[in-house]
Short mmCIF file of C-alpha atoms in Angstrom, two decimals:
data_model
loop_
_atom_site.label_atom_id
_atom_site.label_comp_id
_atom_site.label_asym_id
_atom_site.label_seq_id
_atom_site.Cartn_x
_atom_site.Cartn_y
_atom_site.Cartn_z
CA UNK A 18 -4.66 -9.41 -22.03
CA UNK A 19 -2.60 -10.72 -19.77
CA UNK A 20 -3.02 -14.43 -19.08
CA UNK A 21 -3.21 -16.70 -15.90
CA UNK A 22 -0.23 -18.84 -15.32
CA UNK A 23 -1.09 -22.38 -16.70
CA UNK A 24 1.44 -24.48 -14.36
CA UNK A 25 3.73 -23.87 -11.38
CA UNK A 26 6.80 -24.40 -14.17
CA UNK A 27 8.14 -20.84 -14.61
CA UNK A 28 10.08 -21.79 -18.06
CA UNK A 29 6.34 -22.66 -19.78
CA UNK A 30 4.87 -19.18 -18.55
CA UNK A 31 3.72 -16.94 -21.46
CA UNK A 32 2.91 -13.41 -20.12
CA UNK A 33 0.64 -11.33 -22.81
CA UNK A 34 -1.34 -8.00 -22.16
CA UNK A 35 -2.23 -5.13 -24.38
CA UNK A 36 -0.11 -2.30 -24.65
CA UNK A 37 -2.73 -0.03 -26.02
CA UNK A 38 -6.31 -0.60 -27.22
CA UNK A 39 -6.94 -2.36 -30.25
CA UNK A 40 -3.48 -4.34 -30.19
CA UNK A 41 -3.54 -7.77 -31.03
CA UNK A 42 -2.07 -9.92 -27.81
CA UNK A 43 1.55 -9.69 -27.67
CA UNK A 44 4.34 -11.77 -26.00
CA UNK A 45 6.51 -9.13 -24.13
CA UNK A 46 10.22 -9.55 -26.07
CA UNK A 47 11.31 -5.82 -24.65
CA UNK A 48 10.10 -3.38 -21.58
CA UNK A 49 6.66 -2.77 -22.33
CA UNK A 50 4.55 0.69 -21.69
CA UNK A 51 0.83 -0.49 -20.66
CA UNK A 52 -1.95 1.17 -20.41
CA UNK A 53 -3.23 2.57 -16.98
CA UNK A 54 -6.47 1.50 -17.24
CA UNK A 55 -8.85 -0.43 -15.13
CA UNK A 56 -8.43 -3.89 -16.73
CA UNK A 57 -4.36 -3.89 -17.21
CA UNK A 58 -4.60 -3.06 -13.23
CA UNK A 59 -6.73 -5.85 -12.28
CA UNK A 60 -5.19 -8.31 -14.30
CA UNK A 61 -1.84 -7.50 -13.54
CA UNK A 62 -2.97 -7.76 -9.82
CA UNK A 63 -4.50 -11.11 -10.50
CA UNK A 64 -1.34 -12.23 -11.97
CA UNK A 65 1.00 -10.79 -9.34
CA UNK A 66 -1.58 -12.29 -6.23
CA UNK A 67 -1.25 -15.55 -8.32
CA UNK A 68 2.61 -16.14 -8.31
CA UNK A 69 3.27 -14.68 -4.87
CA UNK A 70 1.05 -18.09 -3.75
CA UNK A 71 2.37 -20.39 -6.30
CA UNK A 72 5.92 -19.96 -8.50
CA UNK A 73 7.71 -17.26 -6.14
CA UNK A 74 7.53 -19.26 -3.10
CA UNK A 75 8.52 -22.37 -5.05
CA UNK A 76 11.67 -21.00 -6.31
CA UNK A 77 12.38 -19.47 -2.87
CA UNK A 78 11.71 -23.28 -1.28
CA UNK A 79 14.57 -24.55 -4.05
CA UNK A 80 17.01 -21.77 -3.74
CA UNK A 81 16.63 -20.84 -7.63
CA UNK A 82 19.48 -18.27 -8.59
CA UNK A 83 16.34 -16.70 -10.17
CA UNK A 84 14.97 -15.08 -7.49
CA UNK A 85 14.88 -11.48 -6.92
CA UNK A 86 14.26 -9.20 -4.69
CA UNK A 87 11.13 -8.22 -6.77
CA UNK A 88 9.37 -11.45 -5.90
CA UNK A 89 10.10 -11.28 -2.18
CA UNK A 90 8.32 -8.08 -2.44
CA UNK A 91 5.20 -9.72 -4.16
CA UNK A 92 5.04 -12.18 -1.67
CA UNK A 93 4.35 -9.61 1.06
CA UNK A 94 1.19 -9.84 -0.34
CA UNK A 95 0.67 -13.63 1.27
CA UNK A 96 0.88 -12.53 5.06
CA UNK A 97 -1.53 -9.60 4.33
CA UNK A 98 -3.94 -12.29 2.84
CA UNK A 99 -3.52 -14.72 5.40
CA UNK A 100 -3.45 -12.21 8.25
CA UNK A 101 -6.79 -10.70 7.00
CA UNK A 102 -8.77 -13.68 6.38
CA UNK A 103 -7.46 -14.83 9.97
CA UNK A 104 -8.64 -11.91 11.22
CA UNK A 105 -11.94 -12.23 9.80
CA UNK A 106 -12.29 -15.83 10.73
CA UNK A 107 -11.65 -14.90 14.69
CA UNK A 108 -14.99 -14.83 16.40
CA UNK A 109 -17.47 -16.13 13.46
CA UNK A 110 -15.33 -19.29 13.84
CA UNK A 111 -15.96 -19.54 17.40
CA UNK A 112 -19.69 -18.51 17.21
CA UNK A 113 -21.34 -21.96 17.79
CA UNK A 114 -19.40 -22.81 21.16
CA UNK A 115 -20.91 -19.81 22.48
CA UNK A 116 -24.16 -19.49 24.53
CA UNK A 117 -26.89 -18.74 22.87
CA UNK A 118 -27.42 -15.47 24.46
CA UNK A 119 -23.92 -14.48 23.55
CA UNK A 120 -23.99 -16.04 20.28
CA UNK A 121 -25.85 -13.14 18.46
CA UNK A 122 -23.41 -10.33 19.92
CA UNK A 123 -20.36 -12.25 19.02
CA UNK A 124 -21.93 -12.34 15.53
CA UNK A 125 -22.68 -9.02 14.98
CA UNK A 126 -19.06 -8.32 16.67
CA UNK A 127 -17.64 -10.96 14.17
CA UNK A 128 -19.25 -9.13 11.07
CA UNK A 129 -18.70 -5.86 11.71
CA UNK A 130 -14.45 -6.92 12.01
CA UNK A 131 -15.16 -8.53 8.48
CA UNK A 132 -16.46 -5.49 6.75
CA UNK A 133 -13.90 -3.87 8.51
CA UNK A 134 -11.02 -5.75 7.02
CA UNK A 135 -13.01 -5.70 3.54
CA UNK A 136 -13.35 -1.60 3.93
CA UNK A 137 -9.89 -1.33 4.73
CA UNK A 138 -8.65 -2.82 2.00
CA UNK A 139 -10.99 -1.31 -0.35
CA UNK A 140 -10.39 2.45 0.86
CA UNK A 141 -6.90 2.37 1.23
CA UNK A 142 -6.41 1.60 -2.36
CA UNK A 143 -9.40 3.75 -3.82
CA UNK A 144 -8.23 6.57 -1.21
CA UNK A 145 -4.93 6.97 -3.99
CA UNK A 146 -7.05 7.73 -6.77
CA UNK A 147 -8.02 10.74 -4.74
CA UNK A 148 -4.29 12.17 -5.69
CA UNK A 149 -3.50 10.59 -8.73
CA UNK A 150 -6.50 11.05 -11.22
CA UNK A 151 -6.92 14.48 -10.16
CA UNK A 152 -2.92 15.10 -10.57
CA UNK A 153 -3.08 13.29 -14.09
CA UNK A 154 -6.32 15.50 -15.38
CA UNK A 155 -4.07 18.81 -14.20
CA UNK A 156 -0.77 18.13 -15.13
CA UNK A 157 -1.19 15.32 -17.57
CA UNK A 158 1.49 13.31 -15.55
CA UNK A 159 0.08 9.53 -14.52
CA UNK A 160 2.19 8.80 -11.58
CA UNK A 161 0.79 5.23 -11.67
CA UNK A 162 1.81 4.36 -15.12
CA UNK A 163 2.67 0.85 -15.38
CA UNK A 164 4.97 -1.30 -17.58
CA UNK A 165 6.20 -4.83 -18.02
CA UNK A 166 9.93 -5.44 -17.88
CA UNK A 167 11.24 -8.56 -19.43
CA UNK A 168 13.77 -10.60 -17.16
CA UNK A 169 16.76 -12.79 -19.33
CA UNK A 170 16.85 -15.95 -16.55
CA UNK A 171 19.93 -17.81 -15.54
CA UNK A 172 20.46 -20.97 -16.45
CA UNK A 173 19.25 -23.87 -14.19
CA UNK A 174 19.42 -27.26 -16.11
CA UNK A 175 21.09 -28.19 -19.63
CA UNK A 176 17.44 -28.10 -21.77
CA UNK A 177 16.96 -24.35 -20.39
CA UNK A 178 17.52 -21.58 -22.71
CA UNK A 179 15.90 -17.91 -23.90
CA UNK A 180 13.88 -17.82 -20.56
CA UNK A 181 12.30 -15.23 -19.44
CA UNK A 182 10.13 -13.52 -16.77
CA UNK A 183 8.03 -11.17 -16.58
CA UNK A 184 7.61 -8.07 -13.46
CA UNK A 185 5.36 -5.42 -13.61
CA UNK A 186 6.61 -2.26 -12.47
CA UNK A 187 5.81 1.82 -12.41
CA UNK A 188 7.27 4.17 -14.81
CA UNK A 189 7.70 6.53 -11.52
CA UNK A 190 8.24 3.72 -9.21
CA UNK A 191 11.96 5.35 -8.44
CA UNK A 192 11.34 8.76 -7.94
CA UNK A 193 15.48 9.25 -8.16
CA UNK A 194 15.89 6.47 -11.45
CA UNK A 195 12.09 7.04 -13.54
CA UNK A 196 12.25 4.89 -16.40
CA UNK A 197 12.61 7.65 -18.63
CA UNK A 198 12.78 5.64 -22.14
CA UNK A 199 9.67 4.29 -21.26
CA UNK A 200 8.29 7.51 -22.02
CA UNK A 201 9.62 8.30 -25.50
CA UNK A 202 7.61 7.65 -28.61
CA UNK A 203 8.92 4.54 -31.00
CA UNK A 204 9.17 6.36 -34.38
CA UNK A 205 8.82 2.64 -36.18
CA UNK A 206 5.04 3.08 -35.06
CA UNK A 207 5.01 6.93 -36.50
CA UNK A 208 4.89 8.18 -32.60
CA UNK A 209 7.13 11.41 -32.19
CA UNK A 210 9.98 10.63 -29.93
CA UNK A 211 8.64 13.13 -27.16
CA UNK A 212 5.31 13.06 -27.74
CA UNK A 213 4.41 12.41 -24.08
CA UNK A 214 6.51 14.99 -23.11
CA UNK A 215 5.44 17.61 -25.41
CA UNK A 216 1.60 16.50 -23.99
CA UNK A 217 2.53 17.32 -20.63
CA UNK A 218 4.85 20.41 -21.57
CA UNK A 219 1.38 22.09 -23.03
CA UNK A 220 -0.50 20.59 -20.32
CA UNK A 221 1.64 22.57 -17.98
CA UNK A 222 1.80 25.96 -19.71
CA UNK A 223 5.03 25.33 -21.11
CA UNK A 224 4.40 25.80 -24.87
CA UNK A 225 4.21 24.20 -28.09
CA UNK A 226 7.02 22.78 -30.56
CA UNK A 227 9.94 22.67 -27.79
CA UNK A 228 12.80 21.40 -29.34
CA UNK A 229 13.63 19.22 -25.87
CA UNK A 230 10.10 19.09 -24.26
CA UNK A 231 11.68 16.07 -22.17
CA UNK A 232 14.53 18.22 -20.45
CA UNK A 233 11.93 20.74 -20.01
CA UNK A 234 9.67 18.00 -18.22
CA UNK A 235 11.42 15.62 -16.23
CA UNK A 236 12.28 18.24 -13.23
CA UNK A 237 8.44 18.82 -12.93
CA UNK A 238 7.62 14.87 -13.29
CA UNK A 239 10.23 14.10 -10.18
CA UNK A 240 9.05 16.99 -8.21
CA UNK A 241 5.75 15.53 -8.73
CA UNK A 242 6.34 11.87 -8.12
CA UNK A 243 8.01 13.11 -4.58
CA UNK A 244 5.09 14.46 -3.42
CA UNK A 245 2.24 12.51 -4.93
CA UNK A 246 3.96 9.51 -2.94
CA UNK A 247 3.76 11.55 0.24
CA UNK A 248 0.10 12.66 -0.32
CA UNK A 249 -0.57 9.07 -1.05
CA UNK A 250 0.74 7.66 2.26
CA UNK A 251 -1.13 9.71 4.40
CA UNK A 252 -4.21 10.05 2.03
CA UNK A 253 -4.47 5.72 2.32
CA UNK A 254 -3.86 5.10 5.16
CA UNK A 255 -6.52 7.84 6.60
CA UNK A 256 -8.93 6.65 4.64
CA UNK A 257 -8.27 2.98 5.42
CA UNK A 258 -8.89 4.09 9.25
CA UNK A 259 -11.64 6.12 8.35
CA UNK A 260 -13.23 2.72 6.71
CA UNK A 261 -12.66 0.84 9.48
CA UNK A 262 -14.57 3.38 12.05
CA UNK A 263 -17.61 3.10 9.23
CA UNK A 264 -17.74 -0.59 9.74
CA UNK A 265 -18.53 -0.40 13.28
CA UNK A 266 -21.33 1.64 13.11
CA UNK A 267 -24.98 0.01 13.80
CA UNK A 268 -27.15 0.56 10.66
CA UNK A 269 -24.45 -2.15 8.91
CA UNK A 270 -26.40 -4.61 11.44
CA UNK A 271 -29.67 -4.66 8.82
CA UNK A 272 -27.49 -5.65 6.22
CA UNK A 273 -25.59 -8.37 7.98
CA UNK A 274 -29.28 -9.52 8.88
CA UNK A 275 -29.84 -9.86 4.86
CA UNK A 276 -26.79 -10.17 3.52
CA UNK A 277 -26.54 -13.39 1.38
CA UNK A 278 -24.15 -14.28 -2.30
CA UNK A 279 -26.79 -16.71 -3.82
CA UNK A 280 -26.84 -14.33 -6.68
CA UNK A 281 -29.04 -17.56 -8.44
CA UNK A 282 -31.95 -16.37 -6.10
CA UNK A 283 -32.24 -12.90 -7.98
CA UNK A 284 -34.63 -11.40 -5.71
CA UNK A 285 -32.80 -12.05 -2.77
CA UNK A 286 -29.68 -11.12 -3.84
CA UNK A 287 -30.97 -7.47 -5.06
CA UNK A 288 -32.88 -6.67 -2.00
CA UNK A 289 -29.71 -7.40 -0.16
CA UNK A 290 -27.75 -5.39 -2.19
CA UNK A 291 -30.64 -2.50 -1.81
CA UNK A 292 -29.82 -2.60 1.91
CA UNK A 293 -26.10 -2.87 1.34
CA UNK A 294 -26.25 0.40 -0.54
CA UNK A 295 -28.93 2.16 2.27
CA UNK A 296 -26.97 0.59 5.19
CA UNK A 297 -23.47 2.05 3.28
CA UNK A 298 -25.57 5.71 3.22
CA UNK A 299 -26.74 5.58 7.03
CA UNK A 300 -23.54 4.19 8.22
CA UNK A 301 -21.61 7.01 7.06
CA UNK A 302 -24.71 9.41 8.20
CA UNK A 303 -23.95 7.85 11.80
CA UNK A 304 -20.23 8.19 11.79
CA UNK A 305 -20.27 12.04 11.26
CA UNK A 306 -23.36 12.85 13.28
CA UNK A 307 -22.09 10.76 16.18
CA UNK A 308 -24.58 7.29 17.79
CA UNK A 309 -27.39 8.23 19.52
CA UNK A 310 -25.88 5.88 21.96
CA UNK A 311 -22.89 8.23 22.47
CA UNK A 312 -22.76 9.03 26.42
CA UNK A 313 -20.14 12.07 25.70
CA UNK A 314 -19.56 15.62 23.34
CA UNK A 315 -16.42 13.89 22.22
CA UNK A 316 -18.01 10.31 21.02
CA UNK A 317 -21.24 12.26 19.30
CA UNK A 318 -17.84 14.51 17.53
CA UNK A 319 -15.14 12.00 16.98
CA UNK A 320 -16.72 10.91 13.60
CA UNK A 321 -16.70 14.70 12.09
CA UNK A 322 -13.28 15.22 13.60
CA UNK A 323 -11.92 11.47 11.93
CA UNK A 324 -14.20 12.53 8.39
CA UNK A 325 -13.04 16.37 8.85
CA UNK A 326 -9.18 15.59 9.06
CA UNK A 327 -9.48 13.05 6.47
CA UNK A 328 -10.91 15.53 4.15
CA UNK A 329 -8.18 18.15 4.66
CA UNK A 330 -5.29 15.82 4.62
CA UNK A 331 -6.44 14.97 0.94
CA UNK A 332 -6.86 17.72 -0.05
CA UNK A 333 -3.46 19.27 1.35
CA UNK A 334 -1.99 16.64 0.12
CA UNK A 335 -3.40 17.00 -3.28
CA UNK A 336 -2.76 21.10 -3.54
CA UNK A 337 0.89 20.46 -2.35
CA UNK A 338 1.22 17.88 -5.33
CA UNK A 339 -0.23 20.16 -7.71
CA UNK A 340 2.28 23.09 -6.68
CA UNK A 341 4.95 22.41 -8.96
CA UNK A 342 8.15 24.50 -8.34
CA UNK A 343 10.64 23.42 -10.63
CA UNK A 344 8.90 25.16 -13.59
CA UNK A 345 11.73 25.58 -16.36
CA UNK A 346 11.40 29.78 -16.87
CA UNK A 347 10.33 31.48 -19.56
CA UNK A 348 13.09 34.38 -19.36
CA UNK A 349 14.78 34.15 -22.40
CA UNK A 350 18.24 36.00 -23.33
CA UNK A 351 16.31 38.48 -25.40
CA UNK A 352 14.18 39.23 -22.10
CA UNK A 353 17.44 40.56 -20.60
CA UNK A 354 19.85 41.73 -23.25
CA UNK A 355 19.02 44.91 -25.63
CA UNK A 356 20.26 44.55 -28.60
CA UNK A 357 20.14 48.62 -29.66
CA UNK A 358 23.06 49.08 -26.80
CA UNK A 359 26.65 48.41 -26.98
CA UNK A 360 28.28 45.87 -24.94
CA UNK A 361 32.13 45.37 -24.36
CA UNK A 362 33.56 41.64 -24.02
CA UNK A 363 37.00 42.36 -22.33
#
């Protein structure tokens, strides 16, 4: 697994995750393939949230030769936070210097711009498993596969030496420079070299026993990279809008009336969760068949329009991504030569 950071002090950071299950915890000494699964995602989120509040800023604040452009990436994450929670905090903080008859409208108001920073959030990153699990089950191709790459740091004072850092990066994450090698099998483990490629050669109607399944493969994995990316970007960020409309509708308003954490009280903490789940279901009910509130055709419509373009944009998105044009073909030279006639090489 991989483990929290123990101190702000880079140089006593030991990074460990499994590479596949059943391994024993390893220190990363070379680029690392990881599994894409639940667990590796969340903790390598955890770890990556972690250090874009703590060491990255640190070594920014002390002008470290160390830092890259990686960890000014990471810490785009900070503003996001900060920006949400802000957000959030806007009118609930102001509640109590409002009148009472203004309080409970501000509250509701407040709320509903809570869950809709929550279901933003929450969609937008679910929304890309709409692309890629369906793209991975078709063409066996995981366009979110992650690995760890091992940094050699500079040195900073005379007791530093062998340091390293770890970044967490996608084998696809340069759709023009994949990491390749991460890819290939390591025969001291008794993998074949191109074992993943000759999985997603077969996968892909390609054949069996290719004698260079990876040349065969890589113009299909770029081709699908491109345009998983692009289905992605609209696919999120539809979704994310879509989430927001759903938290504005009124049957959230029972839940907010019941809505407690104090998961020590059991049977308050399940009932509200029973209405979370019922409010969820009418919410989205409400959204497509338009508030009985709505004064005009277009607000009873604008939900099934927002849900109906949604919908298509995935999936066009998706069948685009699962088009794959750059095929290798299976004309071979004894498809268009004949042998029984005579040819003449002048």
């Amino acid at each position: 697994m991989i483990l929290p950071i123990s101190n702000f002090s880079e140089k006593n950071l030991t990074f460990k995750s499994k590479a596949k299950k059943g391994d024993d915890d390893v220190s990363y000494d070379k680029d690392t393939l990881l599994e894409n699964t639940f667990t590796n995602r969340t903790r390598i989120g955890l770890d990556k949230l972690t250090k874009a509040f703590t060491i990255y800023p640190a070594k920014g604040l002390i002008g470290s030769k160390n830092s890259n452009f990686y960890e000014f990436l990471t810490m785009g994450t900070v503003p996001y936070v900060i920006g949400s929670l802000t957000l959030m905090s806007i009118f609930n903080s102001a509640n109590k210097h409002y009148l009472p008859s203004q309080r409970a409208n501000a509250a509701k108001l407040g709320s509903k711009m809570a869950l809709g920073v929550v279901l933003y959030c929450v969609f937008k990153e679910l929304a890309k498993s709409l692309i890629t699990l369906p793209v991975k089950w078709k063409t066996g191709i995981d366009t979110e596969l992650p690995y760890a790459k091992v940094n050699y740091l500079l040195q900073e004072s005379p007791d530093d030496y062998n340091l390293t850092s770890i970044e967490y990066h996608k084998v696809g994450e340069s759709v023009d420079f994949p990491r390749w090698d991460q890819l290939y099998g390591d025969p001291k483990k008794g993998e074949k070299l191109n074992f993943r490629y000759d999985k997603i050669a077969e996968k892909n109607g390609l054949g069996t026993d290719l004698n260079d399944s990876d040349q065969e493969v890589k113009p299909m994995y770029k081709e699908v990279l491109v345009k998983s990316k692009l289905a992605k970007s609209f696919t999120s960020f539809m979704w994310a809008a879509t989430a927001v409309c759903l938290a504005f509708q009124k049957p959230w308003e029972s839940y907010f009336n019941v809505a407690t954490l104090k998961f020590w009280k059991p049977k308050e903490f399940a009932h509200s969760l029973k209405v979370l789940g019922k409010s969820f279901v009418d919410s989205v009910k409400e959204l497509y068949k338009g508030s009985p509130e709505s004064f005009s055709k277009f607000e009873r419509n604008s939900g099934k329009l927002l849900l109906g373009t949604t919908t298509l944009i995935t999936i066009l998105g998706l069948l685009n991504t699962l088009h794959i044009t750059k095929k290798p073909s299976k004309v071979t030279a004894d498809d268009v030569m004949d042998k029984n006639k005579e040819s003449v090489v002048s």
